[in-house]
Short mmCIF file of C-alpha atoms in Angstrom, two decimals:
data_model
loop_
_atom_site.label_atom_id
_atom_site.label_comp_id
_atom_site.label_asym_id
_atom_site.label_seq_id
_atom_site.Cartn_x
_atom_site.Cartn_y
_atom_site.Cartn_z
CA MET A 1 60.24 -42.59 86.80
CA THR A 2 61.33 -44.71 89.06
CA ASP A 3 61.36 -42.01 91.59
CA LEU A 4 58.26 -40.35 90.94
CA SER A 5 56.59 -43.65 91.12
CA ARG A 6 58.34 -44.30 94.82
CA ASN A 7 57.28 -41.35 95.66
CA ASP A 8 53.84 -41.99 94.84
CA LYS A 9 53.60 -44.54 96.49
CA ASN A 10 54.81 -43.94 99.58
CA LYS A 11 52.21 -40.82 99.49
CA ASN A 12 49.34 -43.31 99.32
CA ARG A 13 50.70 -45.50 101.97
CA ARG A 14 51.05 -42.39 104.27
CA LYS A 15 47.25 -41.11 103.36
CA PHE A 16 46.21 -44.59 103.76
CA GLN A 17 48.15 -45.11 107.37
CA LYS A 18 46.10 -41.58 108.13
CA GLU A 19 42.87 -42.78 107.12
CA LEU A 20 43.04 -45.87 108.93
CA LYS A 21 43.44 -43.61 112.22
CA THR A 22 41.09 -41.38 111.34
CA GLY A 23 38.28 -44.38 111.05
CA LYS A 24 37.60 -43.33 107.46
CA VAL A 25 38.79 -46.98 106.43
CA GLU A 26 37.64 -49.88 107.81
CA LYS A 27 39.93 -52.92 108.66
CA THR A 28 39.40 -55.86 106.25
CA PHE A 29 42.00 -57.71 107.43
CA GLN A 30 42.51 -59.49 110.65
CA VAL A 31 45.37 -61.79 112.23
CA VAL A 32 45.30 -65.49 112.46
CA THR A 33 47.22 -67.86 113.95
CA GLU A 34 49.08 -70.81 113.02
CA GLU A 35 46.63 -73.50 113.84
CA GLU A 36 43.94 -71.62 111.63
CA VAL A 37 46.79 -71.68 108.99
CA SER A 38 47.14 -75.35 109.54
CA ALA A 39 44.08 -75.90 108.96
CA ASN A 40 43.01 -73.84 106.41
CA LYS A 41 46.28 -75.94 104.72
CA ALA A 42 43.91 -78.84 105.19
CA ASP A 43 40.94 -77.80 103.50
CA LYS A 44 43.41 -76.84 100.73
CA LYS A 45 42.51 -73.24 101.15
CA THR A 46 45.38 -70.33 101.34
CA PRO A 47 44.07 -67.74 103.57
CA PRO A 48 45.07 -64.41 101.83
CA ASP A 49 48.01 -62.32 103.04
CA ILE A 50 46.79 -59.29 103.19
CA THR A 51 48.98 -56.04 103.02
CA LEU A 52 48.93 -52.59 102.99
CA ARG A 53 49.39 -52.61 99.30
CA ASP A 54 46.25 -55.48 98.82
CA LEU A 55 44.16 -53.12 100.57
CA GLU A 56 44.81 -50.07 98.41
CA ASN A 57 44.66 -52.17 95.36
CA LYS A 58 41.22 -52.96 96.67
CA THR A 59 40.22 -50.11 97.34
CA ARG A 60 41.01 -48.61 93.51
CA ARG A 61 38.96 -52.10 92.09
CA LYS A 62 36.15 -51.31 94.32
CA LYS A 63 36.01 -47.78 93.01
CA ARG A 64 36.44 -48.79 89.54
CA ARG A 65 33.81 -51.86 90.04
CA GLU A 66 31.20 -49.11 91.55
CA GLN A 67 32.30 -46.76 88.34
CA ASP A 68 31.63 -49.90 86.05
CA ASN A 69 28.70 -50.93 87.42
CA GLY A 70 27.14 -47.22 87.33
CA ALA A 71 27.96 -46.88 83.79
CA SER A 72 27.01 -50.46 83.35
CA ARG A 73 23.51 -49.41 84.71
CA GLN A 74 23.13 -46.35 82.50
CA GLU A 75 23.85 -48.65 79.42
CA GLN A 76 21.44 -50.68 81.10
CA ILE A 77 18.91 -48.24 81.48
CA LYS A 78 19.51 -47.16 77.55
CA ILE A 79 19.00 -50.61 76.49
CA THR A 80 16.22 -50.99 78.75
CA LYS A 81 14.54 -48.05 77.03
CA HIS A 82 15.21 -48.83 73.80
CA ALA A 83 14.05 -52.21 74.09
CA GLU A 84 10.97 -51.24 75.71
CA ALA A 85 10.59 -48.95 72.24
CA GLN A 86 11.45 -52.14 70.49
CA GLU A 87 8.46 -53.57 72.37
CA ASP A 88 6.14 -50.85 71.74
CA TYR A 89 6.93 -50.71 68.40
CA LYS A 90 6.38 -54.45 67.79
CA GLU A 91 3.24 -53.67 69.86
CA LYS A 92 2.05 -50.92 67.58
CA LYS A 93 3.54 -52.69 64.27
CA PRO A 94 1.01 -55.50 63.84
CA GLN A 95 -1.56 -52.40 64.12
CA THR A 96 0.06 -50.44 61.35
CA SER A 97 0.63 -54.20 59.56
CA ALA A 98 -3.22 -54.60 59.93
CA VAL A 99 -3.87 -51.83 57.78
CA SER A 100 -4.51 -53.03 54.26
CA LYS A 101 -2.36 -52.19 50.84
CA LYS A 102 -5.61 -50.45 49.48
CA ASP A 103 -6.11 -48.45 52.85
CA LYS A 104 -2.60 -47.37 51.99
CA LYS A 105 -3.46 -46.40 48.32
CA LYS A 106 -6.74 -44.41 49.31
CA LYS A 107 -4.80 -42.10 51.86
CA SER A 108 -1.92 -42.19 49.38
CA ASP A 109 -4.58 -41.19 46.64
CA LYS A 110 -6.38 -38.46 48.87
CA SER A 111 -2.88 -37.23 49.52
CA LYS A 112 -2.52 -36.89 46.00
CA ASP A 113 -5.87 -35.60 45.11
CA THR A 114 -5.56 -32.94 48.03
CA ASN A 115 -2.26 -31.86 46.57
CA VAL A 116 -3.85 -31.40 43.22
CA THR A 117 -6.61 -29.44 44.52
CA ASP A 118 -4.68 -27.18 46.28
CA ILE A 119 -2.38 -26.50 43.00
CA ARG A 120 -5.60 -26.37 40.97
CA ALA A 121 -7.01 -23.90 43.57
CA ALA A 122 -3.62 -22.03 43.22
CA ARG A 123 -3.89 -21.68 39.62
CA GLN A 124 -7.41 -20.61 39.47
CA LYS A 125 -6.58 -17.72 41.79
CA GLU A 126 -3.60 -16.55 39.61
CA LYS A 127 -6.31 -16.68 36.70
CA ASN A 128 -8.90 -15.07 38.71
CA LYS A 129 -6.22 -11.97 39.57
CA LYS A 130 -5.11 -11.94 35.87
CA ARG A 131 -8.95 -11.87 34.73
CA ILE A 132 -9.29 -8.93 37.20
CA LYS A 133 -6.32 -7.31 36.23
CA ASN A 134 -7.63 -7.33 32.65
CA ILE A 135 -11.24 -6.50 33.37
CA ILE A 136 -9.75 -3.45 34.73
CA ILE A 137 -7.69 -2.52 32.00
CA LEU A 138 -10.48 -2.75 29.36
CA VAL A 139 -12.82 -0.57 32.08
CA ILE A 140 -10.00 2.10 31.87
CA ILE A 141 -9.93 1.70 28.34
CA ALA A 142 -13.29 2.32 27.86
CA ALA A 143 -13.79 4.98 30.15
CA PHE A 144 -10.50 6.78 28.30
CA ALA A 145 -12.25 6.18 24.59
CA ALA A 146 -15.79 7.50 26.43
CA GLY A 147 -13.91 11.06 27.27
CA VAL A 148 -12.05 11.05 24.12
CA TYR A 149 -15.39 11.10 21.92
CA LEU A 150 -17.43 12.91 24.50
CA LEU A 151 -14.53 15.60 23.98
CA ARG A 152 -14.46 15.03 20.41
CA ASP A 153 -15.70 18.57 19.50
CA ILE A 154 -12.78 20.43 21.20
CA TRP A 155 -10.05 18.63 20.29
CA VAL A 156 -10.95 17.41 16.70
CA PRO A 157 -10.85 21.03 15.38
CA LYS A 158 -7.57 21.30 16.89
CA LEU A 159 -6.15 18.31 14.89
CA GLU A 160 -7.55 19.56 11.66
CA GLY A 161 -5.30 19.71 8.86
CA ILE A 162 -2.40 18.25 11.16
CA LEU A 163 -2.64 14.46 9.99
CA ASP A 164 -3.42 15.43 6.30
CA TYR A 165 -1.00 14.88 3.90
CA PRO A 166 0.43 17.81 2.25
CA HIS A 167 -0.42 19.11 -0.78
CA ASP A 168 0.90 20.11 -3.56
CA THR A 169 -0.99 23.12 -5.43
CA ILE A 170 -0.91 22.71 -9.02
CA VAL A 171 -0.40 26.50 -10.99
CA ASN A 172 -2.08 26.22 -14.41
CA ASP A 173 -1.30 28.49 -16.72
CA GLY A 174 -4.50 29.37 -17.74
CA LYS A 175 -3.97 29.19 -21.60
CA LYS A 176 -6.94 29.52 -23.77
CA LYS A 177 -7.28 26.47 -25.88
CA LYS A 178 -7.42 26.73 -29.93
CA GLY A 179 -9.40 25.06 -32.50
CA ASN A 180 -12.61 25.43 -32.23
CA PHE A 181 -12.25 28.07 -29.31
CA PRO A 182 -13.43 30.76 -28.53
CA ILE A 183 -17.10 30.01 -29.35
CA SER A 184 -18.63 33.25 -30.33
CA PHE A 185 -22.23 34.73 -30.04
CA GLU A 186 -23.99 37.89 -29.62
CA GLU A 187 -23.46 40.09 -26.60
CA SER A 188 -25.17 38.45 -23.46
CA SER A 189 -27.26 36.26 -26.08
CA VAL A 190 -25.98 32.46 -24.14
CA SER A 191 -27.59 32.65 -20.36
CA GLY A 192 -25.75 29.44 -19.20
CA ILE A 193 -23.34 26.92 -19.71
CA THR A 194 -23.22 23.00 -18.40
CA HIS A 195 -22.29 19.51 -19.41
CA LEU A 196 -23.91 16.39 -20.12
CA ASP A 197 -21.74 13.35 -20.07
CA ASN A 198 -18.22 14.75 -22.03
CA TYR A 199 -20.30 17.50 -24.48
CA LEU A 200 -20.52 21.09 -23.87
CA VAL A 201 -24.17 22.65 -23.75
CA SER A 202 -24.99 25.91 -23.82
CA LEU A 203 -28.38 27.65 -23.97
CA ASP A 204 -29.01 30.81 -25.19
CA LYS A 205 -32.57 32.71 -26.11
CA ASN A 206 -33.05 30.57 -29.40
CA HIS A 207 -31.08 27.69 -28.99
CA LEU A 208 -29.76 24.87 -27.17
CA VAL A 209 -26.59 23.66 -28.61
CA ILE A 210 -24.73 20.79 -27.76
CA TYR A 211 -20.72 20.27 -28.39
CA ASN A 212 -18.12 18.12 -28.03
CA GLU A 213 -14.74 18.77 -26.24
CA ASN A 214 -12.91 20.21 -28.86
CA GLY A 215 -15.68 22.85 -29.67
CA GLU A 216 -17.63 21.38 -32.49
CA GLU A 217 -21.35 21.36 -32.82
CA THR A 218 -22.81 18.27 -33.01
CA ASN A 219 -26.74 19.15 -32.20
CA SER A 220 -29.21 22.21 -31.44
CA TYR A 221 -32.63 22.07 -30.48
CA ASN A 222 -34.82 25.18 -31.18
CA HIS A 223 -37.49 26.79 -28.54
CA ASN A 224 -39.28 29.77 -28.73
CA TYR A 225 -39.37 30.36 -24.69
CA ALA A 226 -39.48 33.63 -23.82
CA ASP A 227 -37.68 32.64 -19.90
CA PRO A 228 -35.74 29.42 -20.80
CA GLU A 229 -34.44 27.55 -18.16
CA LEU A 230 -32.15 24.12 -18.79
CA LYS A 231 -31.65 21.35 -15.91
CA THR A 232 -29.65 18.04 -16.40
CA ALA A 233 -29.38 14.66 -15.41
CA VAL A 234 -27.38 11.58 -16.03
CA LYS A 235 -28.76 11.17 -20.25
CA ARG A 236 -31.63 13.70 -20.38
CA MET A 237 -31.68 17.53 -20.30
CA LEU A 238 -35.23 19.08 -19.20
CA LEU A 239 -35.42 22.94 -21.05
CA PHE A 240 -38.51 24.49 -19.53
CA ASP A 241 -40.33 28.34 -19.85
CA ASN A 242 -40.27 29.63 -16.29
CA GLY A 243 -43.54 31.59 -16.35
CA GLY A 244 -45.00 29.87 -19.36
CA SER A 245 -46.50 26.58 -19.27
CA SER A 246 -44.39 24.32 -21.73
CA PHE A 247 -41.14 22.04 -21.29
CA LYS A 248 -39.28 19.31 -23.19
CA VAL A 249 -37.12 16.57 -22.43
CA VAL A 250 -33.96 15.72 -25.06
CA ASN A 251 -31.25 14.03 -24.77
CA ARG A 252 -27.99 14.55 -26.54
CA LYS A 253 -29.40 13.18 -30.41
CA ASN A 254 -33.30 13.51 -29.88
CA GLU A 255 -36.04 15.08 -28.64
CA LEU A 256 -37.96 12.94 -26.56
CA TYR A 257 -41.52 15.05 -25.66
CA GLU A 258 -42.76 18.11 -24.95
CA LYS A 259 -45.85 19.29 -23.16
CA SER A 260 -48.21 22.11 -22.41
CA ILE A 261 -49.65 22.24 -18.69
CA ASP A 262 -52.38 24.30 -17.21
CA GLY A 263 -50.74 26.91 -14.95
CA ARG A 264 -47.81 28.65 -14.93
CA ILE A 265 -44.19 27.05 -14.61
CA VAL A 266 -42.21 28.43 -11.33
CA LEU A 267 -39.64 25.55 -10.71
CA ALA A 268 -38.83 22.08 -12.21
CA ASP A 269 -36.10 19.25 -11.92
CA ILE A 270 -35.15 16.25 -13.46
CA ALA A 271 -33.90 12.98 -11.85
CA ASP A 272 -31.40 10.20 -13.08
CA ASN A 273 -34.21 7.86 -14.11
CA SER A 274 -35.49 10.75 -16.25
CA ASN A 275 -38.72 11.72 -14.04
CA VAL A 276 -39.67 15.18 -14.12
CA ALA A 277 -41.13 17.18 -11.43
CA ILE A 278 -42.85 20.48 -12.50
CA VAL A 279 -44.21 23.10 -9.76
CA THR A 280 -46.84 25.09 -11.15
CA GLU A 281 -49.09 28.38 -9.72
CA GLY A 282 -52.67 27.61 -10.19
CA ASP A 283 -56.14 29.42 -9.02
CA LYS A 284 -57.07 27.09 -6.88
CA TYR A 285 -53.68 26.16 -5.03
CA ALA A 286 -50.69 28.88 -4.05
CA SER A 287 -48.48 25.55 -5.95
CA VAL A 288 -49.21 22.49 -7.55
CA LEU A 289 -46.76 19.74 -7.43
CA THR A 290 -46.58 16.73 -10.38
CA VAL A 291 -44.22 14.74 -11.37
CA TYR A 292 -44.32 12.80 -15.01
CA ASP A 293 -42.32 9.49 -15.79
CA SER A 294 -39.63 8.91 -18.45
CA ASN A 295 -42.52 8.72 -20.59
CA GLY A 296 -43.97 11.87 -19.57
CA SER A 297 -47.21 10.36 -18.04
CA GLU A 298 -48.38 12.01 -14.78
CA ILE A 299 -47.18 9.52 -11.91
CA TYR A 300 -47.71 11.84 -8.83
CA THR A 301 -49.22 15.49 -7.89
CA TRP A 302 -49.65 17.47 -4.76
CA SER A 303 -51.53 20.65 -4.04
CA SER A 304 -49.85 23.26 -1.47
CA THR A 305 -51.77 26.68 0.07
CA THR A 306 -48.28 27.56 0.49
CA ARG A 307 -45.67 28.73 -2.01
CA ILE A 308 -43.19 26.12 -3.09
CA LEU A 309 -39.72 27.09 -2.85
CA SER A 310 -37.47 24.61 -4.17
CA VAL A 311 -38.19 20.91 -5.69
CA SER A 312 -35.59 18.45 -6.01
CA PHE A 313 -35.13 14.42 -6.68
CA ALA A 314 -34.27 12.07 -3.76
CA LYS A 315 -31.23 9.37 -4.89
CA GLY A 316 -32.89 7.09 -7.50
CA GLY A 317 -35.53 9.88 -8.71
CA ASP A 318 -38.50 7.67 -6.84
CA GLY A 319 -39.52 10.33 -4.00
CA CYS A 320 -38.26 14.33 -4.18
CA TYR A 321 -37.91 17.04 -1.24
CA VAL A 322 -40.04 20.23 -1.40
CA THR A 323 -39.84 23.40 0.71
CA SER A 324 -42.57 25.61 1.18
CA PHE A 325 -43.20 28.99 3.33
CA SER A 326 -45.60 30.80 5.21
CA SER A 327 -45.44 34.22 7.04
CA LYS A 328 -46.86 34.53 10.07
CA GLY A 329 -46.90 37.63 12.49
CA GLY A 330 -44.41 38.87 10.54
CA SER A 331 -41.84 36.26 10.10
CA ILE A 332 -41.42 33.96 7.32
CA ARG A 333 -40.54 29.88 8.01
CA SER A 334 -40.22 27.17 6.14
CA VAL A 335 -41.08 23.77 6.25
CA VAL A 336 -39.14 20.71 4.22
CA ARG A 337 -41.44 17.75 3.27
CA TYR A 338 -39.92 14.62 1.61
CA PHE A 339 -42.66 12.66 -0.93
CA LYS A 340 -42.48 9.28 -2.19
CA PHE A 341 -44.55 8.61 -5.51
CA ASN A 342 -46.46 5.26 -4.22
CA SER A 343 -47.89 6.89 -1.14
CA THR A 344 -50.23 9.63 -0.60
CA GLN A 345 -48.69 10.48 2.66
CA GLU A 346 -45.61 12.65 3.49
CA ALA A 347 -42.88 10.51 4.23
CA MET A 348 -41.28 13.23 6.29
CA LYS A 349 -42.35 16.77 7.09
CA SER A 350 -39.61 18.78 9.41
CA GLU A 351 -40.15 21.32 12.11
CA PRO A 352 -40.89 24.87 10.84
CA LEU A 353 -37.39 26.91 10.19
CA ASP A 354 -36.99 30.39 10.21
CA ILE A 355 -35.46 30.71 6.83
CA LEU A 356 -36.28 30.59 3.09
CA ALA A 357 -35.51 27.21 2.41
CA LEU A 358 -33.90 27.54 -0.95
CA GLU A 359 -32.89 24.15 -1.86
CA VAL A 360 -32.76 20.70 0.21
CA MET A 361 -30.70 17.47 -0.58
CA GLU A 362 -30.33 14.23 1.14
CA ASN A 363 -26.76 13.73 2.03
CA ASP A 364 -24.91 10.16 2.49
CA ASN A 365 -25.43 9.52 6.41
CA GLY A 366 -29.10 10.04 5.99
CA ASP A 367 -29.33 13.55 7.10
CA PHE A 368 -30.83 16.85 5.17
CA TRP A 369 -29.08 19.78 3.86
CA VAL A 370 -30.86 22.85 3.70
CA VAL A 371 -29.67 26.17 2.16
CA GLY A 372 -31.36 29.13 3.31
CA ASP A 373 -31.84 32.96 2.51
CA THR A 374 -29.77 33.75 6.21
CA ALA A 375 -28.73 30.27 7.65
CA PHE A 376 -27.69 26.59 6.57
CA CYS A 377 -29.20 23.93 8.53
CA LYS A 378 -29.00 20.40 8.86
CA LEU A 379 -31.89 17.69 9.92
CA ASP A 380 -32.23 14.46 10.62
CA GLY A 381 -34.20 11.65 9.05
CA SER A 382 -37.33 12.90 10.82
CA GLY A 383 -37.16 16.54 9.98
CA ASN A 384 -35.56 17.32 13.30
CA LEU A 385 -33.44 20.83 13.49
CA ILE A 386 -29.72 19.43 14.49
CA LEU A 387 -27.51 22.38 12.91
CA SER A 388 -28.31 25.94 12.55
CA TYR A 389 -25.36 28.18 11.07
CA GLU A 390 -26.37 31.78 10.54
CA TYR A 391 -24.52 34.00 7.83
CA SER A 392 -22.23 36.67 9.01
CA SER A 393 -22.24 38.07 5.45
CA SER A 394 -23.84 37.89 2.19
CA LEU A 395 -24.73 34.57 0.31
CA VAL A 396 -23.18 34.64 -3.24
CA ASP A 397 -23.41 31.17 -4.64
CA TYR A 398 -23.66 27.38 -2.99
CA ASP A 399 -23.78 23.63 -3.97
CA LEU A 400 -24.98 20.64 -2.51
CA SER A 401 -23.41 16.90 -2.77
CA ALA A 402 -23.99 13.91 -0.77
CA GLU A 403 -20.44 14.28 0.90
CA CYS A 404 -20.25 18.11 1.11
CA ALA A 405 -22.09 21.28 1.44
CA ALA A 406 -20.23 24.02 0.95
CA LEU A 407 -21.14 28.05 0.61
CA ALA A 408 -19.69 30.72 -0.88
CA PHE A 409 -19.94 34.53 0.74
CA ASN A 410 -18.24 38.01 0.15
CA GLY A 411 -15.67 38.49 2.79
CA ILE A 412 -15.55 41.23 5.28
CA GLN A 413 -12.88 43.04 3.80
CA ARG A 414 -12.99 44.16 0.07
CA LYS A 415 -12.45 41.95 -2.58
CA SER A 416 -12.29 38.53 -0.08
CA THR A 417 -13.78 35.68 -0.24
CA ASP A 418 -14.95 33.38 2.48
CA ILE A 419 -15.87 29.76 1.56
CA VAL A 420 -17.41 27.10 4.65
CA MET A 421 -18.30 23.60 4.29
CA PHE A 422 -20.30 21.10 5.87
CA ASN A 423 -19.07 17.13 5.54
CA SER A 424 -21.81 14.73 6.08
CA ASP A 425 -19.88 12.44 8.58
CA SER A 426 -18.95 15.38 10.98
CA ASP A 427 -21.17 16.01 14.32
CA SER A 428 -19.84 19.65 14.45
CA LYS A 429 -22.30 21.92 15.45
CA THR A 430 -20.44 24.53 13.08
CA SER A 431 -18.28 24.52 10.03
CA ASP A 432 -15.86 21.72 9.45
CA SER A 433 -13.55 23.58 7.17
CA GLN A 434 -13.29 27.34 6.21
CA ILE A 435 -11.33 29.18 3.69
CA TYR A 436 -10.51 32.54 3.74
CA THR A 437 -8.85 34.71 0.95
CA ASP A 438 -8.25 38.12 0.10
CA ASP A 439 -7.21 38.23 -3.95
CA GLY A 440 -10.97 38.68 -4.88
CA CYS A 441 -14.55 38.29 -4.96
CA PRO A 442 -16.46 34.94 -5.25
CA LYS A 443 -18.68 34.40 -8.79
CA ARG A 444 -19.73 31.06 -9.03
CA MET A 445 -18.81 27.57 -7.52
CA TYR A 446 -19.83 24.15 -8.47
CA ILE A 447 -19.05 20.59 -6.53
CA GLU A 448 -17.32 18.44 -9.42
CA ASN A 449 -15.63 14.90 -8.91
CA GLY A 450 -15.24 15.44 -4.96
CA LYS A 451 -13.84 18.69 -5.71
CA ILE A 452 -15.15 22.09 -5.36
CA ILE A 453 -14.21 24.40 -8.22
CA LEU A 454 -14.38 28.35 -7.27
CA LEU A 455 -14.68 30.80 -10.28
CA LYS A 456 -13.23 34.22 -8.74
CA GLU A 457 -12.77 37.39 -10.20
CA ASN A 458 -9.43 36.78 -11.17
CA ASN A 459 -8.68 33.08 -11.05
CA ILE A 460 -10.36 29.82 -10.65
CA GLU A 461 -9.46 27.56 -7.69
CA ALA A 462 -9.90 23.94 -6.75
CA TYR A 463 -10.28 22.64 -3.01
CA ASP A 464 -10.90 19.34 -1.42
CA PHE A 465 -13.44 18.81 0.75
CA SER A 466 -10.82 19.54 3.99
CA GLY A 467 -10.36 23.04 2.69
CA ASN A 468 -6.63 22.17 0.43
CA LEU A 469 -5.96 24.39 -2.27
CA LEU A 470 -5.20 21.82 -4.67
CA ALA A 471 -4.77 23.61 -8.18
CA THR A 472 -5.09 27.14 -9.14
CA ALA A 473 -5.19 29.24 -12.91
CA ASP A 474 -5.29 32.96 -13.95
CA VAL A 475 -8.43 34.05 -16.12
CA SER A 476 -10.10 36.68 -17.60
CA THR A 477 -12.53 39.19 -15.48
CA GLU A 478 -15.24 38.74 -18.19
CA TYR A 479 -16.04 35.32 -17.27
CA VAL A 480 -19.60 34.84 -15.18
CA ASP A 481 -20.07 30.98 -15.45
CA PHE A 482 -18.46 27.96 -16.57
CA THR A 483 -18.44 24.27 -16.02
CA PHE A 484 -15.72 21.72 -15.40
CA PHE A 485 -15.32 18.05 -16.88
CA ASN A 486 -12.32 15.81 -18.16
CA GLU A 487 -9.56 18.33 -16.34
CA ASN A 488 -10.63 21.55 -18.23
CA VAL A 489 -12.85 24.32 -17.58
CA TYR A 490 -14.93 25.90 -20.39
CA PHE A 491 -16.02 29.62 -19.46
CA LEU A 492 -19.12 31.67 -20.57
CA GLY A 493 -18.12 35.12 -21.08
CA TYR A 494 -19.98 37.99 -22.22
CA ARG A 495 -19.46 37.10 -26.05
CA GLU A 496 -17.57 34.35 -26.10
CA ILE A 497 -17.11 30.60 -24.82
CA ASN A 498 -13.64 29.65 -23.49
CA LYS A 499 -11.36 26.56 -22.61
CA ILE A 500 -8.41 26.03 -20.53
CA ALA A 501 -6.84 22.75 -19.06
CA PHE A 502 -7.53 22.52 -15.64
CA SER A 503 -5.55 19.92 -13.71
CA THR A 504 -6.44 18.96 -10.43
#
């Protein structure tokens, strides 16, 4: 440590002497005389004994001082700037402090209001997006539903029956009931059978006979009609002489009234409210319609220059449907009319139909079934044609109800049956259901209790309105007619009436 320090000192000394020679360092010392020393002593001042080391030390102190002064100056500048900033702040602070608390509160409230407004705007924007999204979804759903509805005629028939529950067909044994059955009579003397409530009714050339379910006779009425025909309603029956001039109304127990009228009776019907409609042929008019109330009093009449083909009552019995036809240019056309008995004007008149209209009935959709000789038609409530179904083979039998119209045809093949059905709630331009069987030709068909009961050559079958086979039973080929009630079938043969149980 000592040697190194000494070397440093010698090195600095030589450097300093060199600087003195070159003039880089000023000579800041001087030589004084003894007199001056004495004078200084006298003044109590000791002149500095300046040596080379002192000069070096002084130079170092000077540099250090300059460095310290520079740092101090920089620090002073910082302090000055800070002070100036503090002064500026103090000068501005009174202005800021001059702002009242209310102004601060207003600014704060304004800032809060701005934030709330922004939040509300953002929420409203999100709600609008959701609303637009929901509207788009609803439009898509509506468009899809409209497309499905417009194309229903294409896809509904393809899905027909797929969603129906499977039906088990009941196979009845077809065994004849004993007791008072069979009910025997002379060959072909009984012209028809039907039922009134839960009673069996048979009509022959001399009598109208009423039986209970067991085949026991409960009442009978004599008649002397040449060509007797029978129509039934809920509680009453109308018996008339087709081609004659007499008719009578009876119930299960009593004959209510009998009338003889002018003209030849060609058609008749009875309503559930016991009104009776009689169509006659006269000298002045081709056909005359006369309506009687439950007591036999005349309440309505209408005369036509064209021949009336059919008459049937509307539901409730306060009106009736009449079909008439005319021939022009070699073609036959029919017109359907609806009359209300409290008005002299026609309630409805259809457009001309290119058929012989055999029967008309209003369905529960407010449209009209019209059975023709060559086509089946459906009319709207104003009489406009909305459906025409042309027959592909000969019509054997038909029946109409408020819910369904069913028509039976001979099939194309030998001993086959073709049944077509039309439902009242359908908008289809063709049949709603079709049944084809190859085990016999059709004989008679009725709609009873929401079921289609079909008698064929060797069996009897029950179908629902969708064409599903509900029940079947093998029967005799001798049967020509039947009636169905209380899950029993009563058959009319050439010489007897038989009964079988027929669960459907």
